[in-house]
Coordinates of C-alpha atoms and ligand atoms in Angstrom, one line a residue:
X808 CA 0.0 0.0 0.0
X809 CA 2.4 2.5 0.8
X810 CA 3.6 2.5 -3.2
X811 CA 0.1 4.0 -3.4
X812 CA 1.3 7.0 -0.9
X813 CA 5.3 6.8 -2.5
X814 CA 3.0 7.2 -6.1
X815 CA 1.4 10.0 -5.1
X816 CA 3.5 12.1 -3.1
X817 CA 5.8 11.6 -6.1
X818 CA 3.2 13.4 -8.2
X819 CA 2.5 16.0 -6.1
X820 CA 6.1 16.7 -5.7
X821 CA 6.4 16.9 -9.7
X822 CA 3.3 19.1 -9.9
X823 CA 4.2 21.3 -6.7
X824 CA 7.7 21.6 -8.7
X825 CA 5.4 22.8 -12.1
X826 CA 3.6 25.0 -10.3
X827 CA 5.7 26.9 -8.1
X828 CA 8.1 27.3 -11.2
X829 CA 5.1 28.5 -13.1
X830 CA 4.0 31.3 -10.5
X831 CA 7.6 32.4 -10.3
X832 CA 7.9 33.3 -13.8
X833 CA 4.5 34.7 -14.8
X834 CA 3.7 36.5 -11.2
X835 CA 5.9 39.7 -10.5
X836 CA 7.1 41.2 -7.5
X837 CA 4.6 43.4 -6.0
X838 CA 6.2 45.9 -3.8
X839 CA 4.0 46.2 0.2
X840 CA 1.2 48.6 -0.2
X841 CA 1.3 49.9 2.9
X842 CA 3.3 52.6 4.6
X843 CA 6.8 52.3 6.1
X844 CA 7.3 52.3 9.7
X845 CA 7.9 55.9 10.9
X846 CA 7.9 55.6 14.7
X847 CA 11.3 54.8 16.2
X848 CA 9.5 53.1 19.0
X849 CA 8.3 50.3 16.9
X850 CA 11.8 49.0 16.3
X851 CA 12.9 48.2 20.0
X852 CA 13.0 44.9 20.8
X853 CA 11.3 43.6 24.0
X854 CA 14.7 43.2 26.0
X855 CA 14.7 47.5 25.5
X856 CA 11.1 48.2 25.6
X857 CA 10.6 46.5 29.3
X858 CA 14.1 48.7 30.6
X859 CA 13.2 51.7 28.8
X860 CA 9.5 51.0 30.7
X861 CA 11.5 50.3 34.5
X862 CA 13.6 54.2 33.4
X863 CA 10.0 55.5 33.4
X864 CA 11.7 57.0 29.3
X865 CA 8.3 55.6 27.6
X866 CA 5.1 54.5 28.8
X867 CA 2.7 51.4 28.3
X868 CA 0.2 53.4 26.7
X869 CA 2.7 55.2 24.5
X870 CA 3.6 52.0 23.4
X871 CA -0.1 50.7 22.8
X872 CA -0.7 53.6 20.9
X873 CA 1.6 53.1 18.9
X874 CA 1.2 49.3 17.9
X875 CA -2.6 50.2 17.9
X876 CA -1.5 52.7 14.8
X877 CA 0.6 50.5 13.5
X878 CA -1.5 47.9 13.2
X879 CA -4.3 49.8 11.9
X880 CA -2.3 51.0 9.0
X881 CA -0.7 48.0 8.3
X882 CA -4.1 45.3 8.5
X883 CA -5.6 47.4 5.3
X884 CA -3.5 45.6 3.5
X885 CA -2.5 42.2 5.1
X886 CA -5.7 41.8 6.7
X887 CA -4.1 39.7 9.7
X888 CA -6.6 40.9 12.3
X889 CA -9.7 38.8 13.2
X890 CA -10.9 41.0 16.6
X891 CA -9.4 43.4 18.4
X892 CA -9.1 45.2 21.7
X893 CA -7.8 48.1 21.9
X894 CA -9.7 49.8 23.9
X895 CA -9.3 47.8 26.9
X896 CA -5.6 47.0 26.2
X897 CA -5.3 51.1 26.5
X898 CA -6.9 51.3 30.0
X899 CA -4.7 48.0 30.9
X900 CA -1.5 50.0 29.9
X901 CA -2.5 52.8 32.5
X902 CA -3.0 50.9 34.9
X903 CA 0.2 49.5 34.2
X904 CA 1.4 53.1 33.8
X905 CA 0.1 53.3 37.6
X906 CA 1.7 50.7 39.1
X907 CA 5.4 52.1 37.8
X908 CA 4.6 55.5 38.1
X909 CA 4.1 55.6 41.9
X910 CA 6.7 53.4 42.6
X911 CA 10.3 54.2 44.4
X912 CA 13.3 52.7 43.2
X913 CA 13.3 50.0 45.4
X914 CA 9.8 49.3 44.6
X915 CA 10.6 48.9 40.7
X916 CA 12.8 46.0 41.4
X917 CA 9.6 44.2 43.3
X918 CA 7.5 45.2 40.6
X919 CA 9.7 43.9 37.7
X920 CA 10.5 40.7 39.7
X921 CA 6.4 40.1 39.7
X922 CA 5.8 41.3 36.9
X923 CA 8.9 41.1 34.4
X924 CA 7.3 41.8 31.0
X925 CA 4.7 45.0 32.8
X926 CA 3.5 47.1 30.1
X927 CA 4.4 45.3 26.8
X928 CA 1.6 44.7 24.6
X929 CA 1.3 41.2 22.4
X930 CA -0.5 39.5 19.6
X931 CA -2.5 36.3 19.8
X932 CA -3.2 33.8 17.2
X933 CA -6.7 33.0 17.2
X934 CA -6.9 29.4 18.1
X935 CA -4.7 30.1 21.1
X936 CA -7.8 31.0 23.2
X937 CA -7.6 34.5 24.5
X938 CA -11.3 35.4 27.0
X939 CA -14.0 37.3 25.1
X940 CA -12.5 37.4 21.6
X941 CA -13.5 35.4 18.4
X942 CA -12.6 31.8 18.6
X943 CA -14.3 30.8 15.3
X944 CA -10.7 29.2 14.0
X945 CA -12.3 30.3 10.1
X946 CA -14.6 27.3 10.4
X947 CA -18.1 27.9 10.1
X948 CA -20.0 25.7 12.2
X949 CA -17.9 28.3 15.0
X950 CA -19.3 31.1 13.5
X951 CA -19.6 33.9 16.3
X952 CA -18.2 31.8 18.8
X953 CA -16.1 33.6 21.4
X954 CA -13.5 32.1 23.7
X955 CA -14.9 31.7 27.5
X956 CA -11.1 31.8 28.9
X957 CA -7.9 32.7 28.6
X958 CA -5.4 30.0 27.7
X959 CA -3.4 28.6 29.8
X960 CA -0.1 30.5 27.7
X961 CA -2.6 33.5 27.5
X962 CA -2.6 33.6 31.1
X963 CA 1.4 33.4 31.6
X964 CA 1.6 35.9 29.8
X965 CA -0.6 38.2 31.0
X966 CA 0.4 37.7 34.8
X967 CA 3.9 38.6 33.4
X968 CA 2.4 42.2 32.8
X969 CA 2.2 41.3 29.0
X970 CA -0.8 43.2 27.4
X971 CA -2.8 41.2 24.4
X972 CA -4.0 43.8 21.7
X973 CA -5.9 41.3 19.0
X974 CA -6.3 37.6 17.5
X975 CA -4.8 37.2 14.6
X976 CA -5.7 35.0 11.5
X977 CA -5.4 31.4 11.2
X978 CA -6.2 29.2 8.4
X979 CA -9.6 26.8 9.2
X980 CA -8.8 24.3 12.3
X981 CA -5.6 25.7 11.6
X982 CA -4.7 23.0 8.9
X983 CA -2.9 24.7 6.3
X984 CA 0.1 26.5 5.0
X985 CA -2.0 29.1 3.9
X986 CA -4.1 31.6 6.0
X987 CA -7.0 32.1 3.5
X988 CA -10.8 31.1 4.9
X989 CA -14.4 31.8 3.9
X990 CA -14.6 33.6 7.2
X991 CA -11.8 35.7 7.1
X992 CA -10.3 36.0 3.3
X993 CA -6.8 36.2 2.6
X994 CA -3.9 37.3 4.6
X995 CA -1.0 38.6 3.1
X996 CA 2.6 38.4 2.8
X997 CA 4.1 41.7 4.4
X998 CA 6.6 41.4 1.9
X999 CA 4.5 41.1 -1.7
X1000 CA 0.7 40.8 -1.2
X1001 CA 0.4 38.3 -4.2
X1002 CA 2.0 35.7 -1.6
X1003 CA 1.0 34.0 1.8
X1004 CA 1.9 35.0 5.0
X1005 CA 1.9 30.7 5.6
X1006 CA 0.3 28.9 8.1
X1007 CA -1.3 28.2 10.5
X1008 CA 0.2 31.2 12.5
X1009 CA 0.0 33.4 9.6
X1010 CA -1.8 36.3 11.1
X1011 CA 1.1 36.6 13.7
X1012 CA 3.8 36.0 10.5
X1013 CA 2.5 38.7 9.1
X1014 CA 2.0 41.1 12.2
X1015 CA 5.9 40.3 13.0
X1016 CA 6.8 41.0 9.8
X1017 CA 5.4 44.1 9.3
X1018 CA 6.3 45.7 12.4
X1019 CA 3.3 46.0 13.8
X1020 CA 3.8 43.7 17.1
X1021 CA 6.5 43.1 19.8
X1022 CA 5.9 39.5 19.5
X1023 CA 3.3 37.0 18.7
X1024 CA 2.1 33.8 20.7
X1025 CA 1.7 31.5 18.0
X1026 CA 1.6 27.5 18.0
X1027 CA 3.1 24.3 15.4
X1028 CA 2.2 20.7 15.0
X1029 CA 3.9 20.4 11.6
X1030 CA 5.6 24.1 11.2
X1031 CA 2.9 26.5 12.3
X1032 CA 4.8 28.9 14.1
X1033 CA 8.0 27.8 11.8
X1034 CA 6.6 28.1 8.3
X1035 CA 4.5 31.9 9.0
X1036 CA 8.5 32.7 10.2
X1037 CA 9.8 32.4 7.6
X1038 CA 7.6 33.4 4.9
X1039 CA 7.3 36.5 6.8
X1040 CA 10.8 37.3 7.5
X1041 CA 11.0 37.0 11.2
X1042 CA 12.0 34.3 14.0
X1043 CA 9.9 31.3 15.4
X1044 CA 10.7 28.5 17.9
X1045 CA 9.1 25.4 18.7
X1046 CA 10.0 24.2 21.9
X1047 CA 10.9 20.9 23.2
X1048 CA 8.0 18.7 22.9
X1049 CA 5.6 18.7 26.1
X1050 CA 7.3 21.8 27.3
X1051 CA 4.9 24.4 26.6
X1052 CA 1.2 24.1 27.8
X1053 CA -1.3 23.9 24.6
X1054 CA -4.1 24.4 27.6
X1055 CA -6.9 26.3 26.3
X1056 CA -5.7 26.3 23.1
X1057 CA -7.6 25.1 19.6
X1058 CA -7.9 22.2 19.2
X1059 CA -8.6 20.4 22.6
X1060 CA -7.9 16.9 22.2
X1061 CA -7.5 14.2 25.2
X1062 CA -4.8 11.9 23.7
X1063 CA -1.9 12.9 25.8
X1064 CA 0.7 12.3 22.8
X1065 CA -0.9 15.7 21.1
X1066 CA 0.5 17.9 23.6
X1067 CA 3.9 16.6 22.8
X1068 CA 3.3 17.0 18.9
X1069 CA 1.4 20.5 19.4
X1070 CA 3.3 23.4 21.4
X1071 CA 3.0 27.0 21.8
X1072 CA 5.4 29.7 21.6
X1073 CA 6.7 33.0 20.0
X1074 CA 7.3 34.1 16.9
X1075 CA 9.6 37.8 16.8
X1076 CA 11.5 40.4 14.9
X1077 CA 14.3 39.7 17.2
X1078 CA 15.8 36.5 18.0
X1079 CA 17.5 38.1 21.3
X1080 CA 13.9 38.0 22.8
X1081 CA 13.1 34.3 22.8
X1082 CA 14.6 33.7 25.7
X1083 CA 13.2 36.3 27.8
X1084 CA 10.2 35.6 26.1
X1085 CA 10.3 31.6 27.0
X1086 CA 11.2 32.0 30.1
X1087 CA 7.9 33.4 30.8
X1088 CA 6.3 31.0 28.7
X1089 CA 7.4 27.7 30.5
X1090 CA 7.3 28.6 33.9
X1091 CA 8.4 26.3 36.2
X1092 CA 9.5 24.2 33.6
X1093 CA 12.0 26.3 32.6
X1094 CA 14.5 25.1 34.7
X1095 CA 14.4 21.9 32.2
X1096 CA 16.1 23.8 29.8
X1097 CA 19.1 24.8 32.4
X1098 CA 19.6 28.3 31.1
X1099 CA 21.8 29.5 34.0
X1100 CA 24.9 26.7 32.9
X1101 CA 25.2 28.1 29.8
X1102 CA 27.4 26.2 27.0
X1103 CA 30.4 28.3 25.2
X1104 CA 29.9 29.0 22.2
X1105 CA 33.1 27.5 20.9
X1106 CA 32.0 24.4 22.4
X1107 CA 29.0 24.3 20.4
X1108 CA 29.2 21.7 17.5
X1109 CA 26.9 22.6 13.9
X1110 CA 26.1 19.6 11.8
X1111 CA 24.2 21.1 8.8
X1112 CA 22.4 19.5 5.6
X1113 CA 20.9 21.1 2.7
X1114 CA 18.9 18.5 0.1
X1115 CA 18.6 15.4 -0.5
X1116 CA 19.9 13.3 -3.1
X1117 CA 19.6 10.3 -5.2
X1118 CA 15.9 8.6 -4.9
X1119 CA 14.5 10.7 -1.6
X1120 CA 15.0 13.4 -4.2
X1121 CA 12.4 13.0 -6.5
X1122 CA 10.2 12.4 -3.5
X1123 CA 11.1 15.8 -1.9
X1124 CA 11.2 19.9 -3.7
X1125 CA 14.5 20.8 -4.2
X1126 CA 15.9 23.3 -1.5
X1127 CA 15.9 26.7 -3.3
X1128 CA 19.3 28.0 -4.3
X1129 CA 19.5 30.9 -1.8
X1130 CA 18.3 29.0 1.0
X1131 CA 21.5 26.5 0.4
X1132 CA 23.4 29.6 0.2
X1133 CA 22.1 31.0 3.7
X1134 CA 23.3 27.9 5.5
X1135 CA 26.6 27.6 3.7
X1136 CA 27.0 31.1 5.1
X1137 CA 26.3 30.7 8.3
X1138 CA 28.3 27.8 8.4
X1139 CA 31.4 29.4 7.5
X1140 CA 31.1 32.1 9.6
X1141 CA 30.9 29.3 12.7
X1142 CA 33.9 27.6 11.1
X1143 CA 35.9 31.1 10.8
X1144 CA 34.9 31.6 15.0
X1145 CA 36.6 27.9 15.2
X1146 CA 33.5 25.7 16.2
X1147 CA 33.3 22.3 14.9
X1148 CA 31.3 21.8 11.8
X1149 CA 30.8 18.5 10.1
X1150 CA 28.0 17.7 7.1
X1151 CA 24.6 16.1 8.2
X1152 CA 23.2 13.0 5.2
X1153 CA 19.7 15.1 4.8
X1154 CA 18.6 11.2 3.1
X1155 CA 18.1 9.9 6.9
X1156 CA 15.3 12.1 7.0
X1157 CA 14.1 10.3 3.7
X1158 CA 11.0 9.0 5.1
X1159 CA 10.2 11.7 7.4
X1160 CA 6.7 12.5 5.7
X1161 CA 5.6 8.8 6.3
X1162 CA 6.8 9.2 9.8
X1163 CA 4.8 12.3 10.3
X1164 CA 2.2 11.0 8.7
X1165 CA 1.5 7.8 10.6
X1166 CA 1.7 9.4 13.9
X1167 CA -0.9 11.9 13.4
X1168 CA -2.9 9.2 11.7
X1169 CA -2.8 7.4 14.9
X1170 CA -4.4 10.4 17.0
X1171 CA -7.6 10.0 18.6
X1172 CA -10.1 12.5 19.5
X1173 CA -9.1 15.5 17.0
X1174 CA -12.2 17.3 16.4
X1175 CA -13.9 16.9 12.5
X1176 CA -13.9 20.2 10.1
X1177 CA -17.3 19.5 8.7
X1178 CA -18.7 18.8 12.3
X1179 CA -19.3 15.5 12.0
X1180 CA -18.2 12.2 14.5
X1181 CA -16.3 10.5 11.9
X1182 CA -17.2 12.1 8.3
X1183 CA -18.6 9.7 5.5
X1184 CA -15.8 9.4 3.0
X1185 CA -18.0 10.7 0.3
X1186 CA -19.1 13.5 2.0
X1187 CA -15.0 14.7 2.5
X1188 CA -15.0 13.5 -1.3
X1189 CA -17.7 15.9 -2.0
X1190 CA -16.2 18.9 0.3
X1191 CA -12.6 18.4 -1.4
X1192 CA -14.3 18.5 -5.0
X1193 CA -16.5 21.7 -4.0
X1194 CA -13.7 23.3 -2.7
X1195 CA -11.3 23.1 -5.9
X1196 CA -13.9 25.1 -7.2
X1197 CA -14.0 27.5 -4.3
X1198 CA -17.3 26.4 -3.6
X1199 CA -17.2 24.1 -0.5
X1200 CA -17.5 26.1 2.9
X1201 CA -14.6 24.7 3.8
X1202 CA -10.7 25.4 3.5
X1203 CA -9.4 22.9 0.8
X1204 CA -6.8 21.7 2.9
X1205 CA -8.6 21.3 6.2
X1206 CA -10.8 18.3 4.3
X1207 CA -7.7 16.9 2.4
X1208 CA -6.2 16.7 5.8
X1209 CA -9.3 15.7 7.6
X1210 CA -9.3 12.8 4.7
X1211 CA -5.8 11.8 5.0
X1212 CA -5.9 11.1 8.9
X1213 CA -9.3 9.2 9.3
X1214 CA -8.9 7.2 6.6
X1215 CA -5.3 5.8 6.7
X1216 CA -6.0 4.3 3.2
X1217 CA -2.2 4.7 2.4
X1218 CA -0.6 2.7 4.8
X1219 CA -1.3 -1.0 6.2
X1220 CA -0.8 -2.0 9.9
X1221 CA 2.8 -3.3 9.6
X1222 CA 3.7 -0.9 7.4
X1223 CA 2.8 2.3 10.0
X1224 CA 4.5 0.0 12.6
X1225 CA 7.6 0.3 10.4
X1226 CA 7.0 4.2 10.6
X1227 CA 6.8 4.6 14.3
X1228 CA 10.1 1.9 15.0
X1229 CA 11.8 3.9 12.4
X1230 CA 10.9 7.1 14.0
X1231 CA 12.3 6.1 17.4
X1232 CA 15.4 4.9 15.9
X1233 CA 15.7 8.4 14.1
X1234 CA 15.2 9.8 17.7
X1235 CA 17.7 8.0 19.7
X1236 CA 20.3 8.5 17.0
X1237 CA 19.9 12.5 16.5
X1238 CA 19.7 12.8 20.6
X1239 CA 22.9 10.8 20.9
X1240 CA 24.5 12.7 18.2
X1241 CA 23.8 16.2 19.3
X1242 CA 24.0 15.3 22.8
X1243 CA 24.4 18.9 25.4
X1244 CA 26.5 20.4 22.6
X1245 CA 25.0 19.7 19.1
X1246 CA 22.9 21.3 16.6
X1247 CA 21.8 20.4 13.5
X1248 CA 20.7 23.2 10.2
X1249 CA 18.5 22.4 7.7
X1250 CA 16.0 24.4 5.6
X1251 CA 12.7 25.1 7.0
X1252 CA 10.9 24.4 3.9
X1253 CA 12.6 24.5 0.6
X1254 CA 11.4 27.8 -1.0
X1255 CA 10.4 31.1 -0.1
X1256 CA 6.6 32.0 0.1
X1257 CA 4.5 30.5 -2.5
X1258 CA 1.5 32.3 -3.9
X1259 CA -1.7 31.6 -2.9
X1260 CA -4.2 28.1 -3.9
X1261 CA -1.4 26.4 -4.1
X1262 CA -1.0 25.7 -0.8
X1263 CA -2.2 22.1 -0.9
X1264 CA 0.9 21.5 -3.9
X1265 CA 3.2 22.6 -1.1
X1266 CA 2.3 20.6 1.8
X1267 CA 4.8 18.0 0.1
X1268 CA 7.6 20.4 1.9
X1269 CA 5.7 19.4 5.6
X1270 CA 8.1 16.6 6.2
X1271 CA 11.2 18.6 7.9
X1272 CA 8.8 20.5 10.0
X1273 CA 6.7 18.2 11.5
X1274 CA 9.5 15.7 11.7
X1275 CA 10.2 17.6 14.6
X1276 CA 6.7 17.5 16.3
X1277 CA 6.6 13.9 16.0
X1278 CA 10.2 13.4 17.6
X1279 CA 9.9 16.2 20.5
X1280 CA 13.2 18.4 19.2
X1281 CA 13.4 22.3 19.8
X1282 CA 13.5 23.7 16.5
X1283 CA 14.2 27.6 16.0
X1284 CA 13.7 29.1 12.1
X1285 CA 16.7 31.9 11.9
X1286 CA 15.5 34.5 9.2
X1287 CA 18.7 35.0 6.5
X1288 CA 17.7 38.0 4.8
X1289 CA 15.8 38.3 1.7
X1290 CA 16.2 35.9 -2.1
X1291 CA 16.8 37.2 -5.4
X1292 CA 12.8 38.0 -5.8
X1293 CA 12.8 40.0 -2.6
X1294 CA 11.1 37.7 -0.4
X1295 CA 12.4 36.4 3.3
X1296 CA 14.6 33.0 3.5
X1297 CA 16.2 31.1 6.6
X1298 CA 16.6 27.9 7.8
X1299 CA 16.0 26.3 11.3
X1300 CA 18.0 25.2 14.4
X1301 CA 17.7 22.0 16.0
X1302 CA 19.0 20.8 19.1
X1303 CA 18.3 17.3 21.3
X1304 CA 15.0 17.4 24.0
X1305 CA 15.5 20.3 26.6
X1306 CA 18.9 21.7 24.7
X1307 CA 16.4 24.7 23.4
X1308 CA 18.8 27.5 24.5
X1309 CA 21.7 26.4 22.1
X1310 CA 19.2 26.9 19.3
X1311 CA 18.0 30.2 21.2
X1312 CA 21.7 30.7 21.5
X1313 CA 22.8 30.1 17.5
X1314 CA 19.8 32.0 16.9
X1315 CA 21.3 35.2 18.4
X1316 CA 24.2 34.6 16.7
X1317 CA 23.2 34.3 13.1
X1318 CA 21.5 37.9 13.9
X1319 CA 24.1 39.6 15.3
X1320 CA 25.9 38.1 12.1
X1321 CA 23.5 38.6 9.3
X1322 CA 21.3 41.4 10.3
X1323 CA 18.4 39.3 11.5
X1324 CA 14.4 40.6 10.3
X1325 CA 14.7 43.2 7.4
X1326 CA 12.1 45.6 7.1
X1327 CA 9.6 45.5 3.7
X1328 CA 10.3 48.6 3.4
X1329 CA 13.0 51.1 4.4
X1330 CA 12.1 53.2 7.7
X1331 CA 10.7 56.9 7.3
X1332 CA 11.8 57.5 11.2
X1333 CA 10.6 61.5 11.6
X1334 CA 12.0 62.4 14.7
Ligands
NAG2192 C1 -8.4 44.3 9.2 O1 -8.5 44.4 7.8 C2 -9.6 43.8 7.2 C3 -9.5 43.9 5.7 O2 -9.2 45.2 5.3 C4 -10.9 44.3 7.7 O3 -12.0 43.6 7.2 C5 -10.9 44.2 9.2 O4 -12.0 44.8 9.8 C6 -9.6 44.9 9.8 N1 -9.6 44.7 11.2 C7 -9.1 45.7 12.0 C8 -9.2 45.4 13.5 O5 -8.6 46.7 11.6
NAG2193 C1 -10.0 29.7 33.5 O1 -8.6 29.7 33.5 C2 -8.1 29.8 34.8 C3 -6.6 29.9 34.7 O2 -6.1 29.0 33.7 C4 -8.5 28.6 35.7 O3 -8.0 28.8 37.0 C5 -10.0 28.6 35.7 O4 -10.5 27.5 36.4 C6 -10.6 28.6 34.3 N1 -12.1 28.7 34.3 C7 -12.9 27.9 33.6 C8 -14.3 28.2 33.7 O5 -12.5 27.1 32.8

């Protein structure tokens, strides 16, 4: 059975190949319709903002103000906002205001130690559950539904002082690389509206990118917060499996393995925040991760990969030319620092699709797009046909999806057995060969954004994303600057379970050493 699956990922691959080439010859560059960033404040990272807050130099509501502005100017175009509220996030950064304002030096250091993030204002992706705002997910059997509570991340963040301005947009259920629903529309690339912002977090992608957020709390089973990241220019890291809470968040689902598949976490201009910002995140749990016995950063060993070769190519998009350019860079500026480097065979991760694959096959409890206990085949037949025509209520890749995991057509038993030994065997020899020191590069996805309907071609590039889930491995995506056409490239950062601060670490690193997020457009800073 699986030459069934082999057969057809093979022609998807060919197609998705067609395609993309296609759309990058016959659809130009369009340049961001939408203003340049003008406001100085708007390009502190958080690390500044929250000491520039504890000198009493800006204020909360200040800095509101201005994200509210920016945001507003910015949404016209992307049309990344689902629900906003500004209103009470302005009365939240006075009191915030408050509390600073009428304390005494001594009573700062209190307030900061309680509250270590007071005053900064954040954007939520819609299906990670924040009180009294839309939780419709683009799916319309939610229609109008609001979320009754905060999240468990949602509240973390918000007893960290952290102020939450809007949900974002999310593709429907959150199962595609595109962020395009019948409830929402499209939302677009910051950096040329004819592309997508990806998915699922592509509402916060496209916030980041823009400018027009500190950060974003976004979440990834198979590249959610990793894809939007890079499409959009900007950082993303998926923690450690099981380290993040996914409490609260859409969907809920009781089979303990999802919350080590699914994870929350930020997405950000600037990769020095991810640790201040997943340190709030984890909790108690951060002292997993051992950030206070840091590792030198000579000591730190890269093994890096760029494409595969010989037969796992043909099943697999070649890795565009400037994204294999990006991590020979990076690599040789770790070589010229004197770490060890030494090249990774990309072919072990041959069968990572089918690995991903069976395990989210074998998931029990996700909830159905078209609302039903377990769909009728013909009626996701008859939703997928509607919906190449634009005419189904549903998101095309939602059903194909949907399709894909209930009925497990392409695999037999022994088969997906196969999948899960070879995934553990994967596991144990990545862990044992990154050990405390070790990280591995290798592209995110193997081209830049793609434009949009064509996002169902491109979920042949899944498989080094959610190989990751599936196998609980931080993964960080470092944005690399911009390809030939203009548009955002990178790679991610992988490290074994709980090593997530040496890809925090590299992270910081490459940004220091390339440059990091680059603006769509040139600042117009007036002072
Ligand atoms: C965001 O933009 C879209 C499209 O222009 C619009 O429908 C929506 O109301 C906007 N939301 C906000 C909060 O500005
Ligand atoms: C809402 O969330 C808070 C914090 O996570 C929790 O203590 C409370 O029980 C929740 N309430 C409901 C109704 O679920």
């Amino acid at each position: 059975m699986i030459h069934v699956i082999r057969t057809f990922f093979a022609i998807g691959n060919a197609l998705c190949f067609i395609v993309n080439t296609l759309v990058n010859l016959l659809l130009p560059r369009q340049k961001p319709n939408y203003p340049a960033i003008q406001d100085a404040l708007l390009l502190k990272s958080v690390g500044e903002l929250v000491v520039e807050l504890r000198q009493k130099k800006v204020t909360s509501h200040k800095l509101v103000q201005a994200y509210i502005k920016r945001i507003q100017e910015v949404n016209a175009s992307l049309n990344a906002v689902v629900e906003d509220r500004f209103e009470q996030a302005l009365k939240e950064a006075q009191h915030a205001d408050g509390l600073i304002a009428k304390a005494s030096n001594e009573q700062l250091v209190a307030l900061f130690a309680r509250y270590p993030l007071l005053g900064i204002p954040f954007t939520v992706k819609e299906s990670a559950g924040l009180k009294g705002l839309s939780f419709v997910v683009g799916n319309i059997y939610r229609k109008d539904l609001k979320c009754d509570n905060d999240s468990e991340m949602v509240e973390r963040l918000r007893s960290a002082g952290c102020i939450p301005l809007l949900v974002s947009a999310n593709p429907e259920f959150c199962m595609s690389y595109e962020t395009n629903t019948k409830m929402n529309g499209k939302c677009r690339n910051p950096y040329d509206p004819n592309r997508v912002s990806g998915g699922s977090s592509g509402g916060e992608g496209a916030l980041n990118g823009a400018g027009a957020t500190p950060f974003g709390l976004g979440s990834d089973i198979g590249g959610s917060i990793r894809l939007p990241a890079m499409f959009c220019g900007v950082f993303g890291h998926k923690a450690t499996g099981g380290l993040l809470s996914i409490k609260g968040n859409f969907p809920f689902v009781d089979d303990p393995i999802f919350s080590q598949y699914l994870t929350t976490g930020p997405i950000t201009r600037f990769a020095k925040d991810l640790p201040i910002l997943l340190q709030v995140m984890a909790g108690e749990d951060i002292e997993k991760l051992k950030f206070h016995e840091p590792v030198p950063l000579k000591d730190i060993k890269i093994y890096y990969a760029s494409s595969f070769s010989g037969c796992a190519a043909l099943m697999h998009q070649p890795t565009d030319f400037d994204i294999k350019l990006a991590i020979t860079r990076a690599v040789k500026c770790f070589q010229k620092g004197g770490l060890k480097t030494e090249e990774f065979n990309l072919d072990k991760f041959a069968h990572a699709r089918e690995i991903g694959l069976r395990a989210l096959s074998d998931l029990h409890g996700i909830p159905s797009v078209t609302n039903q206990g377990k769909p009728k085949i013909s009626k996701l037949i008859g939703e997928l046909v509607l919906s190449l025509f634009g005419l189904s209520v549903h998101n095309r890749d939602a059903v194909f999806m949907e399709w894909m995991r209930t009925e497990r057509i392409y695999f037999s038993n022994e088969e997906a057995e196969g999948f899960r030994v070879e995934g553990e065997a994967l596991k144990k020899e990545l862990v044992k060969m990154l050990g405390e020191n070790g990280v591995l590069f290798l592209p995110t996805f193997p081209t830049s954004a793609f434009a949009f309907n064509t996002a169902t071609l491109n979920l042949v590039g899944v498989d080094l994303m959610l190989l990751f889930n599936i196998l609980g491995l931080p993964a960080t995506h470092v944005t690399m600057g911009l390809d030939h056409r203009g548009l955002p490239i990178g790679f991610q950062v992988v490290a074994a379970p709980y090593q997530d601060k040496l890809c925090l670490q590299i992270a910081a690193e490459l940004e220091g050493a390339f440059g990091g997020w680059v603006p769509p457009l040139p600042h117009e800073i007036k002072s």
